[in-house]
Amino acid sequence: MTNHFKHHVFFCLNQRENGEDCCMNKGAEAAFDHMKLRVKKLGLNGEGKVRINRAGCLDRCAQGPLMVVYPEAVWYTFVDHEDVDEIIESHLINGKVVKRLVIE
């Protein structure tokens, strides 16, 4: 059996209405948009390649913003677009986990 995508990336884009900590308040939407555009620009998107998806709450709000990359189930946090670019280059292109951004 083969995977439809080599990598499937889910961004937590949950917005809590009660003002509690959430990924949306920490720049997750901008990072999602950046990664989606960058992956497309690099020709990495599509069947057999990479899919970038929105996700609701991934229930790790205090560690956010965050994304999870499957099939490896690697959870990342990030601060800026440079971190997202590093995840694209290292993990999605070269298959190497960016250890400094991993959350357990």
CSV table of N, CA, C and O in Angstrom, one decimal:
chain,number,residue,atom,x,y,z
A,1,MET,N,0.8,-1.2,0.0
A,1,MET,CA,0.0,0.0,0.0
A,1,MET,C,0.9,1.3,0.0
A,1,MET,O,1.9,1.3,0.7
A,2,THR,N,0.5,2.2,-0.8
A,2,THR,CA,1.3,3.5,-0.9
A,2,THR,C,0.5,4.6,-0.3
A,2,THR,O,-0.8,4.6,-0.4
A,3,ASN,N,1.1,5.6,0.2
A,3,ASN,CA,0.4,6.8,0.7
A,3,ASN,C,0.1,7.7,-0.5
A,3,ASN,O,0.8,7.8,-1.5
A,4,HIS,N,-1.0,8.4,-0.4
A,4,HIS,CA,-1.5,9.3,-1.5
A,4,HIS,C,-0.5,10.5,-1.5
A,4,HIS,O,-0.2,11.0,-2.6
A,5,PHE,N,0.0,10.9,-0.3
A,5,PHE,CA,1.0,12.0,-0.3
A,5,PHE,C,2.2,11.5,0.4
A,5,PHE,O,2.1,10.7,1.4
A,6,LYS,N,3.4,12.0,0.0
A,6,LYS,CA,4.6,11.6,0.7
A,6,LYS,C,4.6,12.2,2.1
A,6,LYS,O,5.0,11.6,3.0
A,7,HIS,N,4.2,13.5,2.2
A,7,HIS,CA,4.1,14.2,3.5
A,7,HIS,C,2.7,14.9,3.5
A,7,HIS,O,2.3,15.5,2.5
A,8,HIS,N,2.1,14.8,4.7
A,8,HIS,CA,0.8,15.5,4.9
A,8,HIS,C,1.0,16.3,6.1
A,8,HIS,O,1.3,15.8,7.2
A,9,VAL,N,0.9,17.7,5.9
A,9,VAL,CA,1.2,18.6,7.0
A,9,VAL,C,-0.1,19.2,7.5
A,9,VAL,O,-0.9,19.8,6.7
A,10,PHE,N,-0.4,19.1,8.8
A,10,PHE,CA,-1.6,19.7,9.4
A,10,PHE,C,-1.2,20.9,10.3
A,10,PHE,O,-0.3,20.7,11.2
A,11,PHE,N,-1.7,22.0,10.1
A,11,PHE,CA,-1.5,23.2,10.9
A,11,PHE,C,-2.7,23.4,11.8
A,11,PHE,O,-3.8,23.4,11.4
A,12,CYS,N,-2.4,23.5,13.1
A,12,CYS,CA,-3.5,23.9,14.1
A,12,CYS,C,-3.9,25.3,13.8
A,12,CYS,O,-3.0,26.2,13.9
A,13,LEU,N,-5.1,25.5,13.4
A,13,LEU,CA,-5.6,26.9,13.1
A,13,LEU,C,-6.8,27.2,14.0
A,13,LEU,O,-7.7,27.9,13.6
A,14,ASN,N,-6.8,26.6,15.2
A,14,ASN,CA,-7.9,26.8,16.1
A,14,ASN,C,-7.9,28.2,16.7
A,14,ASN,O,-6.9,28.7,17.0
A,15,GLN,N,-9.1,28.8,16.8
A,15,GLN,CA,-9.3,30.1,17.4
A,15,GLN,C,-10.2,29.9,18.6
A,15,GLN,O,-11.4,29.6,18.4
A,16,ARG,N,-9.7,30.2,19.8
A,16,ARG,CA,-10.5,30.1,21.0
A,16,ARG,C,-11.3,31.4,21.2
A,16,ARG,O,-10.6,32.4,21.2
A,17,GLU,N,-12.5,31.3,21.4
A,17,GLU,CA,-13.4,32.5,21.5
A,17,GLU,C,-13.3,33.1,22.9
A,17,GLU,O,-13.6,34.3,23.1
A,18,ASN,N,-12.8,32.3,23.9
A,18,ASN,CA,-12.8,32.8,25.3
A,18,ASN,C,-11.5,33.6,25.6
A,18,ASN,O,-11.2,33.9,26.7
A,19,GLY,N,-10.6,33.8,24.6
A,19,GLY,CA,-9.4,34.5,24.8
A,19,GLY,C,-8.2,33.6,25.3
A,19,GLY,O,-7.1,34.2,25.5
A,20,GLU,N,-8.5,32.3,25.5
A,20,GLU,CA,-7.4,31.5,26.0
A,20,GLU,C,-6.3,31.3,24.9
A,20,GLU,O,-6.6,31.6,23.7
A,21,ASP,N,-5.2,30.8,25.3
A,21,ASP,CA,-4.1,30.5,24.4
A,21,ASP,C,-4.5,29.7,23.2
A,21,ASP,O,-5.2,28.7,23.4
A,22,CYS,N,-4.1,30.0,22.0
A,22,CYS,CA,-4.4,29.2,20.9
A,22,CYS,C,-3.4,29.5,19.8
A,22,CYS,O,-2.8,30.6,19.7
A,23,CYS,N,-3.3,28.6,18.8
A,23,CYS,CA,-2.3,28.8,17.7
A,23,CYS,C,-2.6,30.0,16.8
A,23,CYS,O,-1.7,30.6,16.3
A,24,MET,N,-3.9,30.3,16.6
A,24,MET,CA,-4.3,31.4,15.8
A,24,MET,C,-3.8,32.7,16.3
A,24,MET,O,-3.4,33.6,15.6
A,25,ASN,N,-3.7,32.8,17.7
A,25,ASN,CA,-3.2,34.0,18.3
A,25,ASN,C,-1.6,34.1,18.2
A,25,ASN,O,-1.1,35.1,18.7
A,26,LYS,N,-1.0,33.1,17.7
A,26,LYS,CA,0.5,33.0,17.7
A,26,LYS,C,1.0,33.0,16.3
A,26,LYS,O,2.1,32.5,16.0
A,27,GLY,N,0.2,33.4,15.3
A,27,GLY,CA,0.7,33.5,13.9
A,27,GLY,C,0.6,32.3,13.1
A,27,GLY,O,1.2,32.2,12.0
A,28,ALA,N,-0.3,31.4,13.5
A,28,ALA,CA,-0.4,30.1,12.7
A,28,ALA,C,-1.0,30.3,11.3
A,28,ALA,O,-0.5,29.7,10.4
A,29,GLU,N,-1.9,31.2,11.2
A,29,GLU,CA,-2.5,31.4,9.8
A,29,GLU,C,-1.5,32.0,8.8
A,29,GLU,O,-1.4,31.5,7.7
A,30,ALA,N,-0.7,32.9,9.2
A,30,ALA,CA,0.3,33.5,8.3
A,30,ALA,C,1.3,32.4,8.0
A,30,ALA,O,1.8,32.3,6.8
A,31,ALA,N,1.7,31.6,8.9
A,31,ALA,CA,2.7,30.5,8.7
A,31,ALA,C,2.1,29.5,7.7
A,31,ALA,O,2.8,29.0,6.8
A,32,PHE,N,0.8,29.1,7.9
A,32,PHE,CA,0.1,28.2,7.0
A,32,PHE,C,0.1,28.7,5.6
A,32,PHE,O,0.5,28.0,4.7
A,33,ASP,N,-0.3,30.0,5.5
A,33,ASP,CA,-0.3,30.6,4.1
A,33,ASP,C,1.1,30.6,3.5
A,33,ASP,O,1.2,30.3,2.3
A,34,HIS,N,2.1,30.9,4.3
A,34,HIS,CA,3.4,31.0,3.8
A,34,HIS,C,3.9,29.6,3.3
A,34,HIS,O,4.4,29.4,2.2
A,35,MET,N,3.6,28.5,4.1
A,35,MET,CA,4.1,27.2,3.8
A,35,MET,C,3.3,26.7,2.5
A,35,MET,O,3.9,26.1,1.6
A,36,LYS,N,2.0,27.0,2.5
A,36,LYS,CA,1.2,26.5,1.3
A,36,LYS,C,1.8,27.1,0.0
A,36,LYS,O,2.0,26.4,-1.0
A,37,LEU,N,2.0,28.5,0.0
A,37,LEU,CA,2.5,29.1,-1.1
A,37,LEU,C,3.9,28.7,-1.5
A,37,LEU,O,4.2,28.5,-2.7
A,38,ARG,N,4.8,28.5,-0.5
A,38,ARG,CA,6.2,28.1,-0.7
A,38,ARG,C,6.2,26.7,-1.3
A,38,ARG,O,7.0,26.4,-2.3
A,39,VAL,N,5.5,25.8,-0.8
A,39,VAL,CA,5.4,24.4,-1.3
A,39,VAL,C,4.9,24.4,-2.7
A,39,VAL,O,5.5,23.7,-3.6
A,40,LYS,N,3.9,25.2,-3.0
A,40,LYS,CA,3.4,25.2,-4.4
A,40,LYS,C,4.5,25.8,-5.3
A,40,LYS,O,4.7,25.3,-6.4
A,41,LYS,N,5.1,26.9,-4.9
A,41,LYS,CA,6.2,27.6,-5.7
A,41,LYS,C,7.3,26.6,-6.0
A,41,LYS,O,7.9,26.7,-7.1
A,42,LEU,N,7.7,25.8,-5.0
A,42,LEU,CA,8.7,24.8,-5.2
A,42,LEU,C,8.3,23.6,-6.0
A,42,LEU,O,9.2,22.7,-6.3
A,43,GLY,N,7.0,23.5,-6.3
A,43,GLY,CA,6.5,22.3,-7.1
A,43,GLY,C,6.5,21.1,-6.3
A,43,GLY,O,6.5,20.0,-6.8
A,44,LEU,N,6.3,21.2,-4.9
A,44,LEU,CA,6.3,20.1,-4.0
A,44,LEU,C,4.9,19.6,-3.7
A,44,LEU,O,4.7,18.6,-3.1
A,45,ASN,N,3.9,20.3,-4.2
A,45,ASN,CA,2.5,20.0,-3.9
A,45,ASN,C,1.9,19.0,-4.9
A,45,ASN,O,2.4,18.9,-6.0
A,46,GLY,N,0.9,18.2,-4.4
A,46,GLY,CA,0.2,17.3,-5.3
A,46,GLY,C,0.3,15.9,-4.9
A,46,GLY,O,1.1,15.5,-4.0
A,47,GLU,N,-0.4,15.0,-5.7
A,47,GLU,CA,-0.4,13.6,-5.4
A,47,GLU,C,1.0,13.0,-5.4
A,47,GLU,O,1.8,13.4,-6.3
A,48,GLY,N,1.4,12.2,-4.4
A,48,GLY,CA,2.7,11.7,-4.3
A,48,GLY,C,3.7,12.6,-3.7
A,48,GLY,O,4.9,12.2,-3.6
A,49,LYS,N,3.3,13.8,-3.4
A,49,LYS,CA,4.2,14.8,-2.9
A,49,LYS,C,3.8,15.3,-1.6
A,49,LYS,O,3.7,14.5,-0.6
A,50,VAL,N,3.5,16.6,-1.4
A,50,VAL,CA,3.2,17.2,-0.2
A,50,VAL,C,1.8,17.8,-0.2
A,50,VAL,O,1.4,18.5,-1.2
A,51,ARG,N,1.0,17.7,0.9
A,51,ARG,CA,-0.3,18.3,1.1
A,51,ARG,C,-0.2,19.1,2.4
A,51,ARG,O,0.1,18.6,3.4
A,52,ILE,N,-0.6,20.4,2.3
A,52,ILE,CA,-0.7,21.3,3.5
A,52,ILE,C,-2.1,21.5,3.8
A,52,ILE,O,-2.9,21.9,2.9
A,53,ASN,N,-2.6,21.1,5.0
A,53,ASN,CA,-4.0,21.2,5.4
A,53,ASN,C,-4.2,22.0,6.7
A,53,ASN,O,-3.3,22.0,7.6
A,54,ARG,N,-5.4,22.6,6.8
A,54,ARG,CA,-5.8,23.3,8.0
A,54,ARG,C,-6.3,22.2,8.9
A,54,ARG,O,-6.8,21.2,8.5
A,55,ALA,N,-6.2,22.4,10.2
A,55,ALA,CA,-6.7,21.5,11.2
A,55,ALA,C,-7.3,22.3,12.3
A,55,ALA,O,-7.0,23.5,12.5
A,56,GLY,N,-8.3,21.7,12.9
A,56,GLY,CA,-8.9,22.4,14.1
A,56,GLY,C,-7.9,22.2,15.3
A,56,GLY,O,-6.7,21.9,15.1
A,57,CYS,N,-8.4,22.3,16.5
A,57,CYS,CA,-7.5,22.2,17.6
A,57,CYS,C,-6.8,20.8,17.7
A,57,CYS,O,-7.5,19.8,17.6
A,58,LEU,N,-5.5,20.9,17.9
A,58,LEU,CA,-4.7,19.6,18.0
A,58,LEU,C,-4.4,19.4,19.5
A,58,LEU,O,-3.6,18.5,19.8
A,59,ASP,N,-5.0,20.2,20.4
A,59,ASP,CA,-5.0,20.0,21.8
A,59,ASP,C,-3.6,20.1,22.5
A,59,ASP,O,-3.3,19.4,23.4
A,60,ARG,N,-2.8,21.0,21.9
A,60,ARG,CA,-1.5,21.3,22.5
A,60,ARG,C,-1.3,22.8,22.5
A,60,ARG,O,-0.2,23.3,22.1
A,61,CYS,N,-2.3,23.5,22.8
A,61,CYS,CA,-2.3,25.0,22.7
A,61,CYS,C,-1.1,25.7,23.4
A,61,CYS,O,-0.6,26.6,22.8
A,62,ALA,N,-0.7,25.2,24.5
A,62,ALA,CA,0.4,25.9,25.2
A,62,ALA,C,1.7,25.8,24.5
A,62,ALA,O,2.6,26.5,24.7
A,63,GLN,N,1.8,24.8,23.6
A,63,GLN,CA,3.1,24.5,22.9
A,63,GLN,C,3.0,25.2,21.5
A,63,GLN,O,4.0,25.1,20.8
A,64,GLY,N,2.0,25.8,21.1
A,64,GLY,CA,1.8,26.4,19.8
A,64,GLY,C,2.5,27.7,19.6
A,64,GLY,O,3.1,28.2,20.5
A,65,PRO,N,2.5,28.1,18.3
A,65,PRO,CA,1.8,27.5,17.2
A,65,PRO,C,2.5,26.2,16.8
A,65,PRO,O,3.7,26.0,17.1
A,66,LEU,N,1.7,25.3,16.2
A,66,LEU,CA,2.3,24.0,15.8
A,66,LEU,C,1.7,23.5,14.6
A,66,LEU,O,0.6,23.9,14.1
A,67,MET,N,2.4,22.5,14.0
A,67,MET,CA,2.0,21.7,12.9
A,67,MET,C,2.5,20.3,13.2
A,67,MET,O,3.4,20.1,14.0
A,68,VAL,N,1.9,19.3,12.5
A,68,VAL,CA,2.3,17.9,12.6
A,68,VAL,C,2.5,17.4,11.2
A,68,VAL,O,1.7,17.7,10.3
A,69,VAL,N,3.6,16.7,10.9
A,69,VAL,CA,4.0,16.2,9.6
A,69,VAL,C,3.8,14.7,9.6
A,69,VAL,O,4.4,14.0,10.5
A,70,TYR,N,3.0,14.2,8.8
A,70,TYR,CA,2.8,12.7,8.6
A,70,TYR,C,3.3,12.3,7.3
A,70,TYR,O,3.4,13.1,6.4
A,71,PRO,N,3.8,11.0,7.1
A,71,PRO,CA,3.5,9.9,8.0
A,71,PRO,C,4.4,9.7,9.2
A,71,PRO,O,4.1,8.9,10.0
A,72,GLU,N,5.4,10.6,9.4
A,72,GLU,CA,6.3,10.4,10.5
A,72,GLU,C,5.8,10.8,11.8
A,72,GLU,O,6.3,10.5,12.8
A,73,ALA,N,4.6,11.6,11.8
A,73,ALA,CA,4.0,12.1,13.1
A,73,ALA,C,5.0,12.9,13.9
A,73,ALA,O,5.1,12.8,15.1
A,74,VAL,N,5.7,13.9,13.2
A,74,VAL,CA,6.6,14.8,13.8
A,74,VAL,C,5.9,16.1,14.1
A,74,VAL,O,5.3,16.7,13.2
A,75,TRP,N,5.9,16.5,15.4
A,75,TRP,CA,5.2,17.7,15.8
A,75,TRP,C,6.2,18.8,15.9
A,75,TRP,O,7.3,18.7,16.5
A,76,TYR,N,5.9,19.9,15.2
A,76,TYR,CA,6.8,21.1,15.2
A,76,TYR,C,6.1,22.3,15.8
A,76,TYR,O,4.9,22.5,15.6
A,77,THR,N,6.9,23.1,16.4
A,77,THR,CA,6.5,24.5,16.7
A,77,THR,C,7.4,25.4,15.8
A,77,THR,O,8.3,24.9,15.2
A,78,PHE,N,7.0,26.6,15.7
A,78,PHE,CA,7.8,27.6,14.8
A,78,PHE,C,7.5,29.0,15.3
A,78,PHE,O,6.5,29.3,16.0
A,79,VAL,N,8.5,29.8,15.0
A,79,VAL,CA,8.4,31.2,15.4
A,79,VAL,C,8.1,32.1,14.2
A,79,VAL,O,7.3,33.1,14.3
A,80,ASP,N,8.7,31.9,13.1
A,80,ASP,CA,8.6,32.8,11.9
A,80,ASP,C,8.7,32.0,10.6
A,80,ASP,O,8.8,30.8,10.6
A,81,HIS,N,8.6,32.7,9.5
A,81,HIS,CA,8.7,32.1,8.2
A,81,HIS,C,10.0,31.4,8.0
A,81,HIS,O,10.1,30.4,7.2
A,82,GLU,N,11.1,31.8,8.6
A,82,GLU,CA,12.4,31.2,8.4
A,82,GLU,C,12.3,29.8,9.0
A,82,GLU,O,12.9,28.8,8.4
A,83,ASP,N,11.6,29.6,10.1
A,83,ASP,CA,11.5,28.3,10.7
A,83,ASP,C,10.7,27.4,9.8
A,83,ASP,O,11.0,26.2,9.6
A,84,VAL,N,9.6,27.9,9.2
A,84,VAL,CA,8.8,27.2,8.3
A,84,VAL,C,9.6,26.8,7.0
A,84,VAL,O,9.6,25.6,6.6
A,85,ASP,N,10.4,27.7,6.5
A,85,ASP,CA,11.3,27.4,5.4
A,85,ASP,C,12.3,26.3,5.7
A,85,ASP,O,12.6,25.4,4.9
A,86,GLU,N,12.8,26.3,6.9
A,86,GLU,CA,13.7,25.3,7.4
A,86,GLU,C,13.1,23.9,7.4
A,86,GLU,O,13.7,22.9,7.0
A,87,ILE,N,11.8,23.9,7.9
A,87,ILE,CA,11.1,22.6,7.9
A,87,ILE,C,10.8,22.1,6.5
A,87,ILE,O,11.0,20.9,6.2
A,88,ILE,N,10.5,23.0,5.6
A,88,ILE,CA,10.3,22.6,4.2
A,88,ILE,C,11.6,22.0,3.6
A,88,ILE,O,11.6,20.9,3.0
A,89,GLU,N,12.7,22.8,3.7
A,89,GLU,CA,14.0,22.4,3.2
A,89,GLU,C,14.5,21.1,3.8
A,89,GLU,O,14.9,20.1,3.1
A,90,SER,N,14.5,21.1,5.1
A,90,SER,CA,15.2,19.9,5.8
A,90,SER,C,14.3,18.7,5.8
A,90,SER,O,14.7,17.6,5.4
A,91,HIS,N,13.0,18.8,6.3
A,91,HIS,CA,12.1,17.7,6.4
A,91,HIS,C,11.4,17.3,5.1
A,91,HIS,O,11.5,16.1,4.7
A,92,LEU,N,10.7,18.2,4.5
A,92,LEU,CA,9.9,17.8,3.4
A,92,LEU,C,10.7,17.5,2.1
A,92,LEU,O,10.4,16.6,1.3
A,93,ILE,N,11.9,18.2,1.9
A,93,ILE,CA,12.7,18.0,0.8
A,93,ILE,C,13.8,16.9,1.0
A,93,ILE,O,14.0,16.0,0.3
A,94,ASN,N,14.5,17.1,2.2
A,94,ASN,CA,15.7,16.2,2.4
A,94,ASN,C,15.4,15.1,3.4
A,94,ASN,O,16.3,14.3,3.7
A,95,GLY,N,14.2,15.0,4.0
A,95,GLY,CA,13.9,13.9,4.9
A,95,GLY,C,14.6,13.9,6.2
A,95,GLY,O,14.6,12.9,6.9
A,96,LYS,N,15.0,15.1,6.7
A,96,LYS,CA,15.7,15.2,7.9
A,96,LYS,C,14.9,16.1,8.9
A,96,LYS,O,14.6,17.3,8.6
A,97,VAL,N,14.6,15.6,10.0
A,97,VAL,CA,13.8,16.3,11.0
A,97,VAL,C,14.6,17.4,11.6
A,97,VAL,O,15.8,17.3,11.8
A,98,VAL,N,13.9,18.6,11.8
A,98,VAL,CA,14.5,19.8,12.3
A,98,VAL,C,14.3,19.6,13.9
A,98,VAL,O,13.4,20.1,14.4
A,99,LYS,N,15.3,19.0,14.5
A,99,LYS,CA,15.2,18.7,15.9
A,99,LYS,C,15.0,19.9,16.8
A,99,LYS,O,14.3,19.8,17.8
A,100,ARG,N,15.5,21.0,16.5
A,100,ARG,CA,15.4,22.2,17.4
A,100,ARG,C,14.0,22.7,17.4
A,100,ARG,O,13.6,23.4,18.4
A,101,LEU,N,13.1,22.3,16.5
A,101,LEU,CA,11.7,22.8,16.4
A,101,LEU,C,10.7,21.7,16.8
A,101,LEU,O,9.5,22.0,16.9
A,102,VAL,N,11.2,20.5,17.1
A,102,VAL,CA,10.3,19.4,17.5
A,102,VAL,C,9.8,19.6,18.9
A,102,VAL,O,10.5,20.0,19.8
A,103,ILE,N,8.5,19.3,19.1
A,103,ILE,CA,8.0,19.2,20.4
A,103,ILE,C,7.5,17.8,20.7
A,103,ILE,O,7.1,17.1,19.8
A,104,GLU,N,7.8,17.4,21.9
A,104,GLU,CA,7.5,16.0,22.3
A,104,GLU,C,6.1,15.8,22.7
A,104,GLU,O,5.5,16.7,23.3
